[in-house]
PDB file of C-alpha atoms in Angstrom:
ATOM      1  CA  ASN A  12      44.262   8.734  38.106  1.00 72.00           C
ATOM      2  CA  ALA A  13      44.937   7.997  41.593  1.00 82.00           C
ATOM      3  CA  GLY A  14      41.453   8.546  42.754  1.00 93.00           C
ATOM      4  CA  VAL A  15      41.546   9.334  46.733  1.00 96.00           C
ATOM      5  CA  THR A  16      44.619   9.084  48.336  1.00 97.00           C
ATOM      6  CA  GLN A  17      44.965   9.225  52.228  1.00 97.00           C
ATOM      7  CA  THR A  18      48.022   9.763  54.278  1.00 97.00           C
ATOM      8  CA  PRO A  19      49.298   8.328  56.621  1.00 97.00           C
ATOM      9  CA  LYS A  20      48.361   4.573  56.387  1.00 96.00           C
ATOM     10  CA  PHE A  21      48.824   4.133  59.908  1.00 96.00           C
ATOM     11  CA  GLN A  22      49.557   6.110  62.874  1.00 96.00           C
ATOM     12  CA  VAL A  23      49.984   5.522  66.759  1.00 97.00           C
ATOM     13  CA  LEU A  24      49.354   8.731  69.012  1.00 97.00           C
ATOM     14  CA  LYS A  25      49.570   9.485  72.716  1.00 97.00           C
ATOM     15  CA  THR A  26      46.798  10.753  74.445  1.00 98.00           C
ATOM     16  CA  GLY A  27      46.921  14.676  74.041  1.00 97.00           C
ATOM     17  CA  GLN A  28      48.896  14.543  70.940  1.00 97.00           C
ATOM     18  CA  SER A  29      47.480  16.277  67.970  1.00 97.00           C
ATOM     19  CA  MET A  30      47.760  15.356  64.264  1.00 97.00           C
ATOM     20  CA  THR A  31      46.303  16.108  60.729  1.00 98.00           C
ATOM     21  CA  LEU A  32      44.921  13.321  58.285  1.00 98.00           C
ATOM     22  CA  GLN A  33      45.365  14.273  54.791  1.00 97.00           C
ATOM     23  CA  CYS A  34      43.127  13.498  52.024  1.00 98.00           C
ATOM     24  CA  ALA A  35      43.205  14.243  48.219  1.00 97.00           C
ATOM     25  CA  GLN A  36      41.261  13.360  45.172  1.00 97.00           C
ATOM     26  CA  ASP A  37      42.338  13.869  41.685  1.00 95.00           C
ATOM     27  CA  MET A  38      38.510  13.547  40.256  1.00 93.00           C
ATOM     28  CA  ASN A  39      37.681  16.989  40.191  1.00 92.00           C
ATOM     29  CA  HIS A  40      34.744  16.238  42.464  1.00 92.00           C
ATOM     30  CA  ASN A  41      32.929  18.892  44.324  1.00 91.00           C
ATOM     31  CA  SER A  42      32.121  17.121  47.687  1.00 92.00           C
ATOM     32  CA  MET A  43      34.537  15.738  50.238  1.00 94.00           C
ATOM     33  CA  TYR A  44      33.718  13.648  53.300  1.00 95.00           C
ATOM     34  CA  TRP A  45      35.514  12.329  56.289  1.00 97.00           C
ATOM     35  CA  TYR A  46      34.120   9.178  58.004  1.00 97.00           C
ATOM     36  CA  ARG A  47      35.394   7.045  60.992  1.00 97.00           C
ATOM     37  CA  GLN A  48      34.647   3.085  61.166  1.00 96.00           C
ATOM     38  CA  ASP A  49      34.794   1.379  64.622  1.00 93.00           C
ATOM     39  CA  PRO A  50      35.213  -2.319  64.769  1.00 85.00           C
ATOM     40  CA  GLY A  51      32.175  -4.350  63.253  1.00 79.00           C
ATOM     41  CA  MET A  52      30.247  -1.187  62.636  1.00 81.00           C
ATOM     42  CA  GLY A  53      29.377   1.063  59.583  1.00 86.00           C
ATOM     43  CA  LEU A  54      30.815   4.471  58.821  1.00 93.00           C
ATOM     44  CA  ARG A  55      29.761   7.525  60.800  1.00 94.00           C
ATOM     45  CA  LEU A  56      30.138  10.948  59.155  1.00 95.00           C
ATOM     46  CA  ILE A  57      32.580  13.187  61.040  1.00 96.00           C
ATOM     47  CA  TYR A  58      32.762  16.304  58.542  1.00 96.00           C
ATOM     48  CA  TYR A  59      31.878  17.046  55.058  1.00 94.00           C
ATOM     49  CA  SER A  60      32.388  19.794  52.351  1.00 94.00           C
ATOM     50  CA  ALA A  61      29.755  20.079  49.723  1.00 89.00           C
ATOM     51  CA  SER A  62      31.942  22.243  47.883  1.00 89.00           C
ATOM     52  CA  GLU A  63      35.272  24.238  47.913  1.00 90.00           C
ATOM     53  CA  GLY A  64      34.806  26.864  50.556  1.00 89.00           C
ATOM     54  CA  THR A  65      32.202  25.208  52.634  1.00 92.00           C
ATOM     55  CA  THR A  66      32.341  22.600  55.635  1.00 95.00           C
ATOM     56  CA  ASP A  67      29.587  21.066  57.917  1.00 94.00           C
ATOM     57  CA  LYS A  68      29.415  18.878  60.855  1.00 95.00           C
ATOM     58  CA  GLY A  69      28.347  15.259  60.432  1.00 93.00           C
ATOM     59  CA  GLU A  70      27.065  12.655  62.974  1.00 92.00           C
ATOM     60  CA  VAL A  71      30.261  12.769  65.198  1.00 95.00           C
ATOM     61  CA  PRO A  72      32.141  15.878  64.936  1.00 97.00           C
ATOM     62  CA  ASN A  73      33.448  16.457  68.639  1.00 96.00           C
ATOM     63  CA  GLY A  74      37.137  16.392  69.008  1.00 96.00           C
ATOM     64  CA  TYR A  75      37.787  17.247  65.220  1.00 98.00           C
ATOM     65  CA  ASN A  76      38.273  20.055  63.106  1.00 97.00           C
ATOM     66  CA  VAL A  77      38.394  20.219  59.217  1.00 98.00           C
ATOM     67  CA  SER A  78      40.071  22.292  56.386  1.00 97.00           C
ATOM     68  CA  ARG A  79      39.036  22.342  52.783  1.00 95.00           C
ATOM     69  CA  LEU A  80      42.363  23.720  51.381  1.00 88.00           C
ATOM     70  CA  ASN A  81      41.200  23.799  47.985  1.00 95.00           C
ATOM     71  CA  LYS A  82      39.017  21.423  45.514  1.00 95.00           C
ATOM     72  CA  ARG A  83      41.455  18.658  45.751  1.00 96.00           C
ATOM     73  CA  GLU A  84      42.206  18.374  49.490  1.00 97.00           C
ATOM     74  CA  PHE A  85      40.129  18.013  52.519  1.00 97.00           C
ATOM     75  CA  SER A  86      42.051  17.448  55.751  1.00 98.00           C
ATOM     76  CA  LEU A  87      41.085  16.020  59.369  1.00 98.00           C
ATOM     77  CA  ARG A  88      42.898  17.548  62.541  1.00 98.00           C
ATOM     78  CA  LEU A  89      42.684  15.945  65.986  1.00 97.00           C
ATOM     79  CA  GLU A  90      43.803  18.923  68.542  1.00 94.00           C
ATOM     80  CA  SER A  91      43.950  16.545  71.413  1.00 97.00           C
ATOM     81  CA  ALA A  92      43.822  13.008  70.713  1.00 97.00           C
ATOM     82  CA  ALA A  93      41.615  10.559  72.886  1.00 97.00           C
ATOM     83  CA  PRO A  94      41.468   6.684  73.338  1.00 97.00           C
ATOM     84  CA  SER A  95      38.077   6.885  72.081  1.00 96.00           C
ATOM     85  CA  GLN A  96      39.246   8.252  68.811  1.00 97.00           C
ATOM     86  CA  THR A  97      41.010   5.069  67.768  1.00 97.00           C
ATOM     87  CA  SER A  98      39.403   3.912  64.846  1.00 97.00           C
ATOM     88  CA  VAL A  99      39.690   3.851  60.890  1.00 97.00           C
ATOM     89  CA  TYR A 100      39.448   6.789  59.238  1.00 98.00           C
ATOM     90  CA  PHE A 101      38.096   7.167  55.620  1.00 97.00           C
ATOM     91  CA  CYS A 102      38.117   9.993  53.071  1.00 97.00           C
ATOM     92  CA  ALA A 103      35.619  10.030  50.341  1.00 96.00           C
ATOM     93  CA  SER A 104      34.774  12.144  47.508  1.00 94.00           C
ATOM     94  CA  ARG A 105      31.617  12.626  45.244  1.00 92.00           C
ATOM     95  CA  SER A 106      31.537  14.471  42.076  1.00 83.00           C
ATOM     96  CA  GLY A 107      27.857  15.829  43.111  1.00 74.00           C
ATOM     97  CA  GLN A 108      27.139  17.433  39.622  1.00 69.00           C
ATOM     98  CA  GLY A 109      24.465  15.146  38.448  1.00 65.00           C
ATOM     99  CA  GLY A 110      24.429  12.562  35.859  1.00 64.00           C
ATOM    100  CA  LEU A 111      24.785   8.781  36.092  1.00 62.00           C
ATOM    101  CA  HIS A 112      27.634   8.801  38.579  1.00 66.00           C
ATOM    102  CA  GLY A 113      27.045  12.116  40.497  1.00 69.00           C
ATOM    103  CA  ASN A 114      25.936  10.420  43.674  1.00 81.00           C
ATOM    104  CA  GLU A 115      28.687   7.677  43.735  1.00 89.00           C
ATOM    105  CA  GLN A 116      31.166   8.155  46.582  1.00 92.00           C
ATOM    106  CA  PHE A 117      34.632   7.286  45.950  1.00 93.00           C
ATOM    107  CA  PHE A 118      36.856   6.135  49.238  1.00 95.00           C
ATOM    108  CA  GLY A 119      40.440   6.313  50.008  1.00 96.00           C
ATOM    109  CA  PRO A 120      42.203   3.346  51.608  1.00 95.00           C
ATOM    110  CA  GLY A 121      41.924   4.409  55.042  1.00 96.00           C
ATOM    111  CA  THR A 122      44.055   5.493  57.830  1.00 97.00           C
ATOM    112  CA  ARG A 123      44.272   3.170  60.815  1.00 97.00           C
ATOM    113  CA  LEU A 124      44.605   5.409  64.072  1.00 97.00           C
ATOM    114  CA  THR A 125      45.533   4.032  67.575  1.00 97.00           C
ATOM    115  CA  VAL A 126      45.387   6.321  70.502  1.00 97.00           C
ATOM    116  CA  LEU A 127      47.273   5.004  73.522  1.00 96.00           C
TER     117      LEU A 127
ATOM    118  CA  SER B   3      21.030   6.928  64.933  1.00 44.00           C
ATOM    119  CA  GLN B   4      21.902   4.947  61.908  1.00 51.00           C
ATOM    120  CA  GLN B   5      19.336   5.679  59.048  1.00 65.00           C
ATOM    121  CA  GLY B   6      20.079   2.275  57.405  1.00 71.00           C
ATOM    122  CA  GLU B   7      20.584  -1.158  59.201  1.00 83.00           C
ATOM    123  CA  GLU B   8      21.133  -4.214  57.338  1.00 86.00           C
ATOM    124  CA  ASP B   9      20.015  -7.463  58.241  1.00 89.00           C
ATOM    125  CA  PRO B  10      21.665 -10.365  58.757  1.00 93.00           C
ATOM    126  CA  GLN B  11      24.648  -9.051  60.391  1.00 92.00           C
ATOM    127  CA  ALA B  12      26.550 -11.896  59.223  1.00 95.00           C
ATOM    128  CA  LEU B  13      25.910 -14.736  56.591  1.00 96.00           C
ATOM    129  CA  SER B  14      27.748 -17.601  55.472  1.00 97.00           C
ATOM    130  CA  ILE B  15      26.869 -19.590  52.332  1.00 97.00           C
ATOM    131  CA  GLN B  16      28.653 -22.195  49.804  1.00 97.00           C
ATOM    132  CA  GLU B  17      29.784 -21.019  46.333  1.00 97.00           C
ATOM    133  CA  GLY B  18      27.308 -21.120  43.926  1.00 97.00           C
ATOM    134  CA  GLU B  19      24.398 -20.200  46.186  1.00 98.00           C
ATOM    135  CA  ASN B  20      22.382 -16.931  46.113  1.00 98.00           C
ATOM    136  CA  ALA B  21      23.155 -14.341  48.982  1.00 97.00           C
ATOM    137  CA  THR B  22      20.341 -11.874  50.110  1.00 97.00           C
ATOM    138  CA  MET B  23      20.896  -8.733  52.171  1.00 97.00           C
ATOM    139  CA  ASN B  24      18.291  -6.597  53.553  1.00 97.00           C
ATOM    140  CA  CYS B  25      18.438  -2.863  54.437  1.00 96.00           C
ATOM    141  CA  SER B  26      15.852  -0.842  56.248  1.00 95.00           C
ATOM    142  CA  TYR B  27      15.700   2.693  56.777  1.00 94.00           C
ATOM    143  CA  LYS B  28      13.666   5.275  58.809  1.00 93.00           C
ATOM    144  CA  THR B  29      12.814   8.446  56.701  1.00 91.00           C
ATOM    145  CA  SER B  30      12.022   9.212  52.851  1.00 92.00           C
ATOM    146  CA  ILE B  31      15.221   9.112  50.708  1.00 92.00           C
ATOM    147  CA  ASN B  32      16.083  10.159  47.299  1.00 91.00           C
ATOM    148  CA  ASN B  33      18.359   7.161  46.549  1.00 92.00           C
ATOM    149  CA  LEU B  34      19.765   4.026  48.254  1.00 94.00           C
ATOM    150  CA  GLN B  35      23.156   2.830  47.503  1.00 94.00           C
ATOM    151  CA  TRP B  36      24.970  -0.461  47.970  1.00 96.00           C
ATOM    152  CA  TYR B  37      28.768  -0.533  48.823  1.00 96.00           C
ATOM    153  CA  ARG B  38      31.155  -3.493  49.357  1.00 97.00           C
ATOM    154  CA  GLN B  39      33.879  -3.352  51.379  1.00 96.00           C
ATOM    155  CA  ASN B  40      36.933  -6.202  51.136  1.00 95.00           C
ATOM    156  CA  SER B  41      38.817  -6.641  54.527  1.00 92.00           C
ATOM    157  CA  GLY B  42      41.073  -3.927  55.202  1.00 89.00           C
ATOM    158  CA  ARG B  43      39.992  -1.772  52.407  1.00 92.00           C
ATOM    159  CA  GLY B  44      38.053   1.222  51.433  1.00 93.00           C
ATOM    160  CA  LEU B  45      34.340   0.953  50.437  1.00 94.00           C
ATOM    161  CA  VAL B  46      33.659   0.515  46.594  1.00 95.00           C
ATOM    162  CA  HIS B  47      30.316   1.654  45.020  1.00 94.00           C
ATOM    163  CA  LEU B  48      28.132  -1.354  43.634  1.00 96.00           C
ATOM    164  CA  ILE B  49      24.842   0.046  42.692  1.00 95.00           C
ATOM    165  CA  LEU B  50      22.319   3.007  43.177  1.00 93.00           C
ATOM    166  CA  ILE B  51      18.831   2.768  43.166  1.00 94.00           C
ATOM    167  CA  ARG B  52      16.453   5.988  43.099  1.00 93.00           C
ATOM    168  CA  SER B  53      13.202   6.207  45.074  1.00 93.00           C
ATOM    169  CA  ASN B  54      11.014   6.233  41.899  1.00 94.00           C
ATOM    170  CA  GLU B  55      12.617   3.020  40.969  1.00 95.00           C
ATOM    171  CA  ARG B  56      11.620  -0.717  42.116  1.00 97.00           C
ATOM    172  CA  GLU B  57      14.724  -2.925  40.892  1.00 97.00           C
ATOM    173  CA  LYS B  58      17.820  -2.709  39.232  1.00 96.00           C
ATOM    174  CA  HIS B  59      20.227  -5.084  37.844  1.00 96.00           C
ATOM    175  CA  SER B  60      23.993  -5.185  37.441  1.00 95.00           C
ATOM    176  CA  GLY B  61      25.879  -8.317  36.417  1.00 96.00           C
ATOM    177  CA  ARG B  62      25.310 -10.755  39.340  1.00 97.00           C
ATOM    178  CA  LEU B  63      23.488  -8.063  41.481  1.00 98.00           C
ATOM    179  CA  ARG B  64      20.002  -7.274  41.791  1.00 98.00           C
ATOM    180  CA  VAL B  65      18.358  -4.606  44.105  1.00 98.00           C
ATOM    181  CA  THR B  66      15.174  -3.926  45.065  1.00 98.00           C
ATOM    182  CA  LEU B  67      13.509  -1.041  46.764  1.00 97.00           C
ATOM    183  CA  ASP B  68      10.298  -0.987  48.434  1.00 97.00           C
ATOM    184  CA  THR B  69       9.620   2.638  49.646  1.00 96.00           C
ATOM    185  CA  SER B  70       6.333   1.840  51.470  1.00 96.00           C
ATOM    186  CA  LYS B  71       8.167  -0.370  53.647  1.00 96.00           C
ATOM    187  CA  LYS B  72      11.315   1.658  53.805  1.00 96.00           C
ATOM    188  CA  SER B  73      13.469  -1.175  52.599  1.00 96.00           C
ATOM    189  CA  SER B  74      15.968  -2.509  50.358  1.00 97.00           C
ATOM    190  CA  SER B  75      17.341  -6.134  49.135  1.00 97.00           C
ATOM    191  CA  LEU B  76      20.673  -6.981  47.582  1.00 98.00           C
ATOM    192  CA  LEU B  77      20.971 -10.140  45.939  1.00 98.00           C
ATOM    193  CA  ILE B  78      24.082 -11.769  44.832  1.00 98.00           C
ATOM    194  CA  THR B  79      23.386 -14.936  42.396  1.00 98.00           C
ATOM    195  CA  ALA B  80      25.524 -17.444  41.946  1.00 97.00           C
ATOM    196  CA  SER B  81      27.983 -16.267  44.582  1.00 97.00           C
ATOM    197  CA  ARG B  82      31.795 -16.698  44.447  1.00 97.00           C
ATOM    198  CA  ALA B  83      34.523 -17.169  47.153  1.00 97.00           C
ATOM    199  CA  ALA B  84      35.642 -13.558  45.835  1.00 97.00           C
ATOM    200  CA  ASP B  85      32.236 -12.228  46.715  1.00 98.00           C
ATOM    201  CA  THR B  86      33.344 -12.327  50.612  1.00 98.00           C
ATOM    202  CA  ALA B  87      33.280  -8.974  51.969  1.00 97.00           C
ATOM    203  CA  SER B  88      31.277  -6.594  54.117  1.00 96.00           C
ATOM    204  CA  TYR B  89      28.264  -4.949  52.299  1.00 97.00           C
ATOM    205  CA  PHE B  90      26.818  -1.819  53.334  1.00 95.00           C
ATOM    206  CA  CYS B  91      23.631   0.337  52.329  1.00 95.00           C
ATOM    207  CA  ALA B  92      23.661   3.944  52.161  1.00 94.00           C
ATOM    208  CA  THR B  93      20.930   6.468  51.786  1.00 93.00           C
ATOM    209  CA  GLN B  94      20.737  10.023  50.700  1.00 90.00           C
ATOM    210  CA  VAL B  95      17.666  11.921  51.784  1.00 86.00           C
ATOM    211  CA  THR B  96      18.313  14.683  49.175  1.00 80.00           C
ATOM    212  CA  ASN B  97      19.848  14.326  45.688  1.00 73.00           C
ATOM    213  CA  ALA B  98      22.895  16.694  46.991  1.00 68.00           C
ATOM    214  CA  GLY B  99      22.963  15.619  50.662  1.00 76.00           C
ATOM    215  CA  LYS B 100      25.052  13.624  52.575  1.00 84.00           C
ATOM    216  CA  SER B 101      24.789   9.815  52.999  1.00 89.00           C
ATOM    217  CA  THR B 102      24.000   7.771  56.175  1.00 90.00           C
ATOM    218  CA  PHE B 103      25.557   4.189  56.319  1.00 92.00           C
ATOM    219  CA  GLY B 104      24.331   1.144  58.034  1.00 91.00           C
ATOM    220  CA  ASP B 105      26.316  -1.211  60.034  1.00 90.00           C
ATOM    221  CA  GLY B 106      26.888  -3.851  57.222  1.00 93.00           C
ATOM    222  CA  THR B 107      26.165  -7.505  56.672  1.00 95.00           C
ATOM    223  CA  THR B 108      29.357  -9.647  56.596  1.00 95.00           C
ATOM    224  CA  LEU B 109      29.203 -12.273  53.766  1.00 97.00           C
ATOM    225  CA  THR B 110      31.452 -15.283  53.619  1.00 97.00           C
ATOM    226  CA  VAL B 111      31.465 -17.423  50.534  1.00 97.00           C
ATOM    227  CA  LYS B 112      32.826 -20.731  51.167  1.00 96.00           C
ATOM    228  CA  PRO B 113      34.698 -22.443  48.334  1.00 92.00           C
TER     229      PRO B 113
END
């Protein structure tokens, strides 16, 4: 199993450009999440999808959109990138099915985004 | 605002010593989790403690939870240089809900 994969690993954008960050998980998890992590700080939730077909705003959704394409894939789109969106973006998934590990989140390796 | 806040922000110890990190939170929770993040990597789940539990162990890790004080601690015993990482607590208000992360404690273990 690959776990949670993210593409790309690195990206540099100019202000106003758009891009989509891709995330996929092969663990048959119900819930998926997008976080951003700024230097020296914890993770802040951008959007999440509790189950296929649903998405909800997190703590910092402005400037982002998401699509839960299917159970495996959850993408994050920046329509018009701004320097304030320079950050490391992490995707995570959780089974949400109860049991011993139902609440554990599995994280991807991150996408390092710089907006000039 | 962040639900969980860790302290200290940074901790530096010698190999073999114990490391203790604390997490405080603001609202009632269903569970609290601790994660580890090595530099430049994603987070890795370490341990989960539910609101009706007071202490859990996993290998060299010991987690306590005091719901009356809304606080948790993570103890790493007999630390190793490989334990150098950032450690984050995350709280879940409901069993199926989203998690809220603190800003983390950066632990440096000197060989």
